[in-house]
Coordinates of C-alpha atoms and ligand atoms in Angstrom, one line a residue:
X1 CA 0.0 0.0 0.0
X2 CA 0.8 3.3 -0.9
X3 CA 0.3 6.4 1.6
X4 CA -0.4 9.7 0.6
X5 CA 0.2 13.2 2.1
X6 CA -1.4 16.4 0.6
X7 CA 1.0 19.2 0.3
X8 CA -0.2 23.0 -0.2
X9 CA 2.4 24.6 1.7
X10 CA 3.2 27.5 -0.6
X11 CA 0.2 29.8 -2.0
X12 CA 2.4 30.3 -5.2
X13 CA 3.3 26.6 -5.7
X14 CA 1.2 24.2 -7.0
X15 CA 0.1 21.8 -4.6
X16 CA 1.4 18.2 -4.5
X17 CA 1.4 15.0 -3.0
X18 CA 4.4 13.2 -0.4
X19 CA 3.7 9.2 -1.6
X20 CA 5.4 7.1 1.0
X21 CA 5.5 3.2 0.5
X22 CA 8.1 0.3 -0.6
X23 CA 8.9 0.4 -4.2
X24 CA 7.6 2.9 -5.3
X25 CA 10.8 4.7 -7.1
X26 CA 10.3 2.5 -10.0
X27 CA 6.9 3.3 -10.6
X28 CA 6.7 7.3 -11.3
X29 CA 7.5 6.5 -15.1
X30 CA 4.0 7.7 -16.2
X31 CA 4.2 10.6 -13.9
X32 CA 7.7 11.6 -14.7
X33 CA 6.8 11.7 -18.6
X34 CA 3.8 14.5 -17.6
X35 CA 6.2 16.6 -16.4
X36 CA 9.1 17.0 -18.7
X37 CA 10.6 15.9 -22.3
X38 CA 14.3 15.0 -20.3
X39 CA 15.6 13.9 -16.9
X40 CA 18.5 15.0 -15.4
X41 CA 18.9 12.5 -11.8
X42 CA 21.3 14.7 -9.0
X43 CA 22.8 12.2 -6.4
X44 CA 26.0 11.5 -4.2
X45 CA 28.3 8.5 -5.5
X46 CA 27.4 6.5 -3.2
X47 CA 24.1 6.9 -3.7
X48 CA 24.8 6.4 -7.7
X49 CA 26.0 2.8 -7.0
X50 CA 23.2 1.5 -4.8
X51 CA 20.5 3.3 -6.6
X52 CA 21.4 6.0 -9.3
X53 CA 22.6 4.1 -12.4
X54 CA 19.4 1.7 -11.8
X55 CA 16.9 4.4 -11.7
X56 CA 18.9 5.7 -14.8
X57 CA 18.0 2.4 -16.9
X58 CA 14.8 1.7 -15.7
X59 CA 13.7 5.4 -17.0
X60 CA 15.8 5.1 -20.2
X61 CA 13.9 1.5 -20.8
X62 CA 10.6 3.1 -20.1
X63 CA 11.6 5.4 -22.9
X64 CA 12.7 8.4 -20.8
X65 CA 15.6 10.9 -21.9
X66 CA 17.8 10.2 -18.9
X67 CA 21.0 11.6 -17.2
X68 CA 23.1 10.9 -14.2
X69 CA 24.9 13.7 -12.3
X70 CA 27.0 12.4 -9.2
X71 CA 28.9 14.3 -7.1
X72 CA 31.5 13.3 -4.1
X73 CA 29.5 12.2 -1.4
X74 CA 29.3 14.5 2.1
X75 CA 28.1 17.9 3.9
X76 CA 31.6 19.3 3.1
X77 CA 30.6 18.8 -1.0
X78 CA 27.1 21.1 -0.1
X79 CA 28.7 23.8 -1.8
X80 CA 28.2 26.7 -4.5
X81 CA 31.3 25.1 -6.3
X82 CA 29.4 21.6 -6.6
X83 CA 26.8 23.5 -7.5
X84 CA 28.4 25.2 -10.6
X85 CA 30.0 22.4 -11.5
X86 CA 26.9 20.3 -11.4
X87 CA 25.0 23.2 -13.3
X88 CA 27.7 23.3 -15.8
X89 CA 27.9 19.7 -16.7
X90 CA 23.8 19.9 -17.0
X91 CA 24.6 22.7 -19.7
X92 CA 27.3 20.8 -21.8
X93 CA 24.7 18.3 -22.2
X94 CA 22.0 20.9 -23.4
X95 CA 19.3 20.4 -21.0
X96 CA 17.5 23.1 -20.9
X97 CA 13.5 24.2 -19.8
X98 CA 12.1 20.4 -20.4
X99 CA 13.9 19.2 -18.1
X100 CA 13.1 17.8 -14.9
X101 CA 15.2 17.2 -11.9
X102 CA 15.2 14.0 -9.9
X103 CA 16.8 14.7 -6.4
X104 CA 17.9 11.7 -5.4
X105 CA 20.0 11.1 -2.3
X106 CA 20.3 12.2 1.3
X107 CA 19.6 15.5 3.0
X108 CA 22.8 16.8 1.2
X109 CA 21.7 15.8 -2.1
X110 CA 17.7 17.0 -1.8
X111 CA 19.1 20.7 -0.7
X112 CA 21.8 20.7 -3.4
X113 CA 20.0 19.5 -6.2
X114 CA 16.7 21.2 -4.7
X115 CA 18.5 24.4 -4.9
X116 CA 19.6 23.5 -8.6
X117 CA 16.3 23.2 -10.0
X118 CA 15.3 26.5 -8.3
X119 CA 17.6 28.7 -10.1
X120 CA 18.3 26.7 -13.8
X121 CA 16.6 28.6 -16.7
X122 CA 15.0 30.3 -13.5
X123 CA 13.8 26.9 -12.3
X124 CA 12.7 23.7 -13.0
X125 CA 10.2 21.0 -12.0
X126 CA 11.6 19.1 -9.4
X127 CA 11.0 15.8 -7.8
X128 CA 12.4 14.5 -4.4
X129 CA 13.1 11.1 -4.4
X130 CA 15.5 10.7 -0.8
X131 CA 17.2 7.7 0.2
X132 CA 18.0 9.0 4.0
X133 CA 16.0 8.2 6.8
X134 CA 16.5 12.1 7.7
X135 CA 15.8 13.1 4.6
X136 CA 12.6 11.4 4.2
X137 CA 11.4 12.6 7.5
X138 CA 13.4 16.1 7.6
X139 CA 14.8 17.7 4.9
X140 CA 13.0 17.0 1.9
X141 CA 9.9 17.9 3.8
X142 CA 9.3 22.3 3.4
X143 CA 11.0 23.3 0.6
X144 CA 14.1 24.5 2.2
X145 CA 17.1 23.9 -0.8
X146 CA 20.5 25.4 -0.5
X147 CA 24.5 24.8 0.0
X148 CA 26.6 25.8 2.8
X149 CA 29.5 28.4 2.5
X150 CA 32.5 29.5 4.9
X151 CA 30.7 32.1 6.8
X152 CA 27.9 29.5 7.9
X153 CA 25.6 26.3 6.8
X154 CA 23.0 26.7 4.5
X155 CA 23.4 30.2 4.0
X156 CA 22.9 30.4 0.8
X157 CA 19.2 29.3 -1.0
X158 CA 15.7 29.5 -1.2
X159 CA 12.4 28.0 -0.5
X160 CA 11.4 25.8 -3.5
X161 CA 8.2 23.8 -3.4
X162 CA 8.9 20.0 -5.7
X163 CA 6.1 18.3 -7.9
X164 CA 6.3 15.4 -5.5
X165 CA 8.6 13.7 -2.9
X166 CA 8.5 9.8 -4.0
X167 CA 9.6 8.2 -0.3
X168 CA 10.7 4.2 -1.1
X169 CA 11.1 2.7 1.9
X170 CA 13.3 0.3 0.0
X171 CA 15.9 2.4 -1.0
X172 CA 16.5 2.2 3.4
X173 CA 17.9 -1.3 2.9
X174 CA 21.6 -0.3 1.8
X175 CA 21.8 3.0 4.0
X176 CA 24.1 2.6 6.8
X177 CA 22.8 1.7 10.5
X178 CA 24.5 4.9 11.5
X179 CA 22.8 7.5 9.1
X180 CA 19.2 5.6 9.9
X181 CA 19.6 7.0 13.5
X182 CA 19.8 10.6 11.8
X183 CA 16.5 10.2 11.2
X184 CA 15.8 8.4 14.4
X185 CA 16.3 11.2 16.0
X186 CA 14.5 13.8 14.0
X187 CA 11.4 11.4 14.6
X188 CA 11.7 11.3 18.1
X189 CA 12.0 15.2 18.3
X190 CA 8.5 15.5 16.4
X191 CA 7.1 13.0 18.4
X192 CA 7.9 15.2 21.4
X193 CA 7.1 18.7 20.1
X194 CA 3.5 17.8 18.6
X195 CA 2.6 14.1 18.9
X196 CA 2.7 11.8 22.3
X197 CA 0.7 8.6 20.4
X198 CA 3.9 9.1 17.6
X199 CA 6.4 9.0 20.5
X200 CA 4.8 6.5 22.6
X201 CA 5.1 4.0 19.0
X202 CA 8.4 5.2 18.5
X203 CA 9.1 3.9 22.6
X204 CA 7.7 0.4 21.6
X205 CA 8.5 -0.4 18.1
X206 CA 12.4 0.6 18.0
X207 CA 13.5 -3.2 16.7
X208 CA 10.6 -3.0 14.5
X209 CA 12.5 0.3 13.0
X210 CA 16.1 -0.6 13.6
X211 CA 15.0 -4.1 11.5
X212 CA 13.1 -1.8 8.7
X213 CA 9.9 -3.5 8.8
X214 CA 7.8 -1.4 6.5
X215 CA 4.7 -1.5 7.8
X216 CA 5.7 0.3 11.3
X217 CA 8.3 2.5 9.1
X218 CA 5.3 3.8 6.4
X219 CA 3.5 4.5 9.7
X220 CA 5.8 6.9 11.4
X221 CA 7.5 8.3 8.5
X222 CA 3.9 9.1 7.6
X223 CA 3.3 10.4 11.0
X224 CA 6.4 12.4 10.8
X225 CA 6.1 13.8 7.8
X226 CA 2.9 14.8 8.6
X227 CA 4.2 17.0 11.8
X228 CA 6.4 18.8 9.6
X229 CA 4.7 19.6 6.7
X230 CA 1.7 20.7 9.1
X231 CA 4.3 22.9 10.8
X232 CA 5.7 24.2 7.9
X233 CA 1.7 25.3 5.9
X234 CA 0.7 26.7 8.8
X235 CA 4.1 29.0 9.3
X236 CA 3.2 30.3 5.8
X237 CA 0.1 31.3 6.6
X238 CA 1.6 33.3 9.6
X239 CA 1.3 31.2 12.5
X240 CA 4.7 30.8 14.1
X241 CA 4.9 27.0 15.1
X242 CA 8.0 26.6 13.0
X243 CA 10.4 27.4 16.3
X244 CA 8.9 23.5 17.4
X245 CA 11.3 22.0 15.1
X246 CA 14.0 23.1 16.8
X247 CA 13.9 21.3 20.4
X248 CA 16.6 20.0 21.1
X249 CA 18.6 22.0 18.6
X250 CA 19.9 25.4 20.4
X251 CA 22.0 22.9 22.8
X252 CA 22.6 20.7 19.6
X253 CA 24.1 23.2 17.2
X254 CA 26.3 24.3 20.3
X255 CA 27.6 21.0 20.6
X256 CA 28.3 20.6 16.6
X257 CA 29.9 23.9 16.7
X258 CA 32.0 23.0 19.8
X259 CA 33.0 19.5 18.7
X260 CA 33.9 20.9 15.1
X261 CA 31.5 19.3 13.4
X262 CA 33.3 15.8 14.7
X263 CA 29.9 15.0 16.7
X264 CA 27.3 13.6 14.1
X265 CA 23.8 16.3 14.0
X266 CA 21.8 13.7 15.4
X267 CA 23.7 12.8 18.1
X268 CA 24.3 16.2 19.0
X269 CA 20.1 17.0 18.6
X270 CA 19.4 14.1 20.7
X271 CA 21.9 15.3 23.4
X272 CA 20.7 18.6 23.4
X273 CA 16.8 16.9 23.8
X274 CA 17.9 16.2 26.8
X275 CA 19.5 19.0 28.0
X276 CA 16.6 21.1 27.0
X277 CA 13.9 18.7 28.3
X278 CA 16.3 18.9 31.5
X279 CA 15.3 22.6 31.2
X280 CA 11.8 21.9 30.5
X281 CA 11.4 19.9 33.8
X282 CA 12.5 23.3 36.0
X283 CA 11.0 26.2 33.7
X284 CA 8.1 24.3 32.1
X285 CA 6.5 21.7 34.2
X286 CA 7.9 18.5 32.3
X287 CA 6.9 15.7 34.8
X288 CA 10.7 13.9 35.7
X289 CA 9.0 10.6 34.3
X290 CA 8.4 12.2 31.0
X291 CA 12.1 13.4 31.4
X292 CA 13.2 10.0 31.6
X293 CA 11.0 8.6 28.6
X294 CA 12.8 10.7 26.2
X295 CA 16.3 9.4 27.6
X296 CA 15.3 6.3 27.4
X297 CA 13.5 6.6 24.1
X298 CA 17.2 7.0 22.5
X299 CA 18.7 4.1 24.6
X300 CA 16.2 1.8 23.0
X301 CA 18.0 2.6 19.8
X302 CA 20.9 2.1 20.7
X303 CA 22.0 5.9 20.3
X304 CA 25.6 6.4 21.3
X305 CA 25.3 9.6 23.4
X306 CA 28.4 10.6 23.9
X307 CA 31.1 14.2 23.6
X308 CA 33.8 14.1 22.0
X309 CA 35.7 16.1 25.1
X310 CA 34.6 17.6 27.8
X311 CA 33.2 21.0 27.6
X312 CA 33.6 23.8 30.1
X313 CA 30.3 25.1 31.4
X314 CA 31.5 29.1 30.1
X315 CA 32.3 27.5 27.0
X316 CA 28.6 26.3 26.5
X317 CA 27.2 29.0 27.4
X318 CA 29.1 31.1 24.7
X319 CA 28.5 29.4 22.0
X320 CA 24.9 29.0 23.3
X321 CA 24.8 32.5 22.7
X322 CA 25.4 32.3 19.3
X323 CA 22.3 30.5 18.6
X324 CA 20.5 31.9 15.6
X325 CA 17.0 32.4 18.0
X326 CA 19.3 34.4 20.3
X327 CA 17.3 38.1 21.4
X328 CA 20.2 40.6 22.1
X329 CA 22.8 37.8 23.0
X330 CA 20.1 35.9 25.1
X331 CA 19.7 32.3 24.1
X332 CA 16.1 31.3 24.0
X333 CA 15.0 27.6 24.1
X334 CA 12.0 25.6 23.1
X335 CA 10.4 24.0 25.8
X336 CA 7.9 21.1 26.2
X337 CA 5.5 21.0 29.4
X338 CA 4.8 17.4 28.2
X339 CA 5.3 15.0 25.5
X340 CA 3.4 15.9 22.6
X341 CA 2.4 19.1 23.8
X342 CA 2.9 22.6 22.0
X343 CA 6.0 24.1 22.9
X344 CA 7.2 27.4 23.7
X345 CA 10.9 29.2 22.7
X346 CA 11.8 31.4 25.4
X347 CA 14.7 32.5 27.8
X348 CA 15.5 31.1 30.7
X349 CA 17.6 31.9 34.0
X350 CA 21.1 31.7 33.6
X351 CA 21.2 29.7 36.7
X352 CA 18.7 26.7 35.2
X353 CA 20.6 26.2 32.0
X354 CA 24.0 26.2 34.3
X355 CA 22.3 23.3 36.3
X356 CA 21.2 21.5 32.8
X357 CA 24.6 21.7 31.4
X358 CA 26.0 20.0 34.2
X359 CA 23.3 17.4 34.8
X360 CA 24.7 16.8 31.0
X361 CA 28.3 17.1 31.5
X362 CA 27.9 14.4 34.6
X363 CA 25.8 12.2 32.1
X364 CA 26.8 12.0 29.3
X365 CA 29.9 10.0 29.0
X366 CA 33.0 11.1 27.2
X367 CA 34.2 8.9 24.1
X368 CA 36.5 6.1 25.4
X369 CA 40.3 7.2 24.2
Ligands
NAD1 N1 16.1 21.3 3.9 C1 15.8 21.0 5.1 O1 14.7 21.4 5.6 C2 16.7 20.2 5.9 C3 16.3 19.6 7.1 C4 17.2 18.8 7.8 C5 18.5 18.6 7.3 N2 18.9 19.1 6.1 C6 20.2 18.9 5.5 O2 20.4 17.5 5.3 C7 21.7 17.2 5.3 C8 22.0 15.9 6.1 O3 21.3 14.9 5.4 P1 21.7 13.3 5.5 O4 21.9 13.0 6.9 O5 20.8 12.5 4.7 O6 23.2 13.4 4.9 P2 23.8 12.8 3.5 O7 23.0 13.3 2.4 O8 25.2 13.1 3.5 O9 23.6 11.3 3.6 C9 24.3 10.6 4.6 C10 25.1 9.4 4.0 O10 24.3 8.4 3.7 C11 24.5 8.0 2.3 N3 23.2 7.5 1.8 C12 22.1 8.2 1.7 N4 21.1 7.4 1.3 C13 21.6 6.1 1.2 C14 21.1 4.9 0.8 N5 19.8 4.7 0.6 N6 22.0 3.8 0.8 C15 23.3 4.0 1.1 N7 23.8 5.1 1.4 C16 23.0 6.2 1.5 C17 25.0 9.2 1.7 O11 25.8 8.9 0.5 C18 25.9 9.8 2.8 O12 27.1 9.2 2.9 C19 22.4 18.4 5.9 O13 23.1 19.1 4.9 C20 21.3 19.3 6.4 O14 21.6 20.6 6.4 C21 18.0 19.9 5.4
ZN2 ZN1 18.0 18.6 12.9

């Protein structure tokens, strides 16, 4: 079975549909051909080997002008020179307003390419096919495209609504263990910010998950999904929810920044769930037992939560302070009063986030040398 979301997040974008369900990459040939004359596929290379060149035949035997375009795989390849390149190579082959561009490939690839197809020929149809847990559940969810530069991430790009997203639970079976927990973790946050029957069936089904049984992945990638894209339309039309989606993430940048980028997002997200849930429980009323659901929640998965060093308090707090929802150098923080329950971004006393960085740096383990 296929599920289907209903998209109408931008009032100058058409509408469209998030399919989720197993196999269903190789069956958009008769909705690919409505859209365009040529098809130009954007992925990683190692997303090219486990599922590029296959998609690439399957649409050129379907009778489908087909390219390939692969780029090195990783964040630090998000960039305005893989984007040139990439745009140049799609001009040397003379693709130009008939074509359509299939993202396929993680989070890096569906803002890369995403951000592609916005600005060639001043923008093409695009279609999301990721291959990510994350990016199925996170980033190929809004419309957010874009590449990172040196003065920051994703600085640079624009909202740009796709055709469809095409979500193949299929595609999950050759992504590493690691990079599934990614996405773990993003799940887990919406569960908390807007949905407690989500969390609880994330609580209960993690070896369901961790084993990729599709039926209990279509359901909370569906259910995910959902959360954000509801998030996302009803930002646009001006009510600010869109601060949910970062619980957990003040802390987590901090941690990302801090660590240089050595601590993996999710890991650093799902330590900074805790710290701010630790926050929650003395500045929003979050009971200590659901406190101790959420840590537990990523202990079922297996998460390793651990720093690569040990930070100073004052070091925390500093680059805390950085944080892009930062009022006049005060950090604010979304909170949760419980599980599931709307949250709210505010500041809080010095003195509380002291205490909840400590509770973390006495918890959380360092890496073993
Ligand atoms: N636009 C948004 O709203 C949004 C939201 C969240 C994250 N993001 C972005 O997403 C990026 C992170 O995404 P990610 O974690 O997917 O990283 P990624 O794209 O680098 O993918 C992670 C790794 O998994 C590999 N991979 C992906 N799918 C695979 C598959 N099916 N089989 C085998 N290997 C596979 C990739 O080659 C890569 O090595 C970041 O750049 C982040 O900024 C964007
Ligand atoms: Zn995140």
């Amino acid at each position: 079975v296929t599920q289907t979301l209903q998209c109408a997040i931008s009032r100058t974008a058409d509408p469209y549909q998030i399919e989720i369900g197993s196999g269903l990459v190789a069956r958009q040939t008769p909705f690919l051909r409505s859209l365009a004359a040529q098809f130009a596929i954007i992925t990683d290379q190692q997303v090219a080997i486990h599922h590029g060149h296959k998609l690439a035949e399957n649409l050129r035997r379907d009778g489908l002008s087909t390219h390939l375009f692969s780029f090195p795989t990783g964040e630090r390849y998000k960039t305005r020179e893989t984007k040139e390149h990439l745009e140049n190579q799609l001009f040397e082959q003379g693709l130009g307003r008939d074509t359509c561009i299939i993202a396929l490939g993680g989070g890096v690839v569906t803002d890369l390419a995403g951000y592609v197809a916005a600005t060639y020929c001043r923008g093409l149809p695009l279609v999301m096919m990721p291959t990510s847990l994350l990016a199925m559940v996170d980033a190929s969810v809004g419309g957010k495209t874009g590449v990172n530069v040196p003065y920051g991430k994703n600085m640079l790009g624009c909202v740009y609504q796709p055709k469809k997203v095409v979500i193949d639970l299929a595609l999950l079976h050759s992504l590493p263990k690691q990079e599934l927990m990614q996405g773990v973790v993003e799940m887990l946050k919406h569960g908390v910010i807007a949905d407690e029957t989500l969390f609880t069936y994330l609580e209960t089904q993690a070896q369901y998950i961790l084993n990729l049984n599709d039926v209990v992945l279509e359901k909370v990638i569906f259910d995910s999904c959902r959360i954000k894209k509801e998030i996302v339309e009803q930002d646009e039309q001006g009510l600010t929810k869109r601060h949910w989606l970062n619980f957990g993430h003040t802390v987590g940048h901090a941690l990302e920044c801090l660590s240089d980028y050595s601590l993996p997002h999710g890991e650093a997200v799902a330590i900074g769930m805790l710290v701010e849930a630790h926050l929650s429980m003395q500045a929003a009323g979050l009971s200590p037992m659901a406190f101790e659901r959420i840590r537990v929640a990523f202990e079922r998965y297996g998460l390793p939560l651990h720093l690569p060093r040990e930070f100073p308090v004052d070091e925390m707090l500093d680059a805390i302070a950085l944080d892009k929802k930062s009022l006049r150098g005060r950090p604010r923080f979304v909170l949760t009063s419980a599980i599931g329950c709307a949250p709210q971004c505010t500041h809080v006393e010095e003195s509380l986030l002291r205490q909840a960085l400590q509770w973390m740096t006495k918890s959380i383990r360092l890496y073993r040398a």
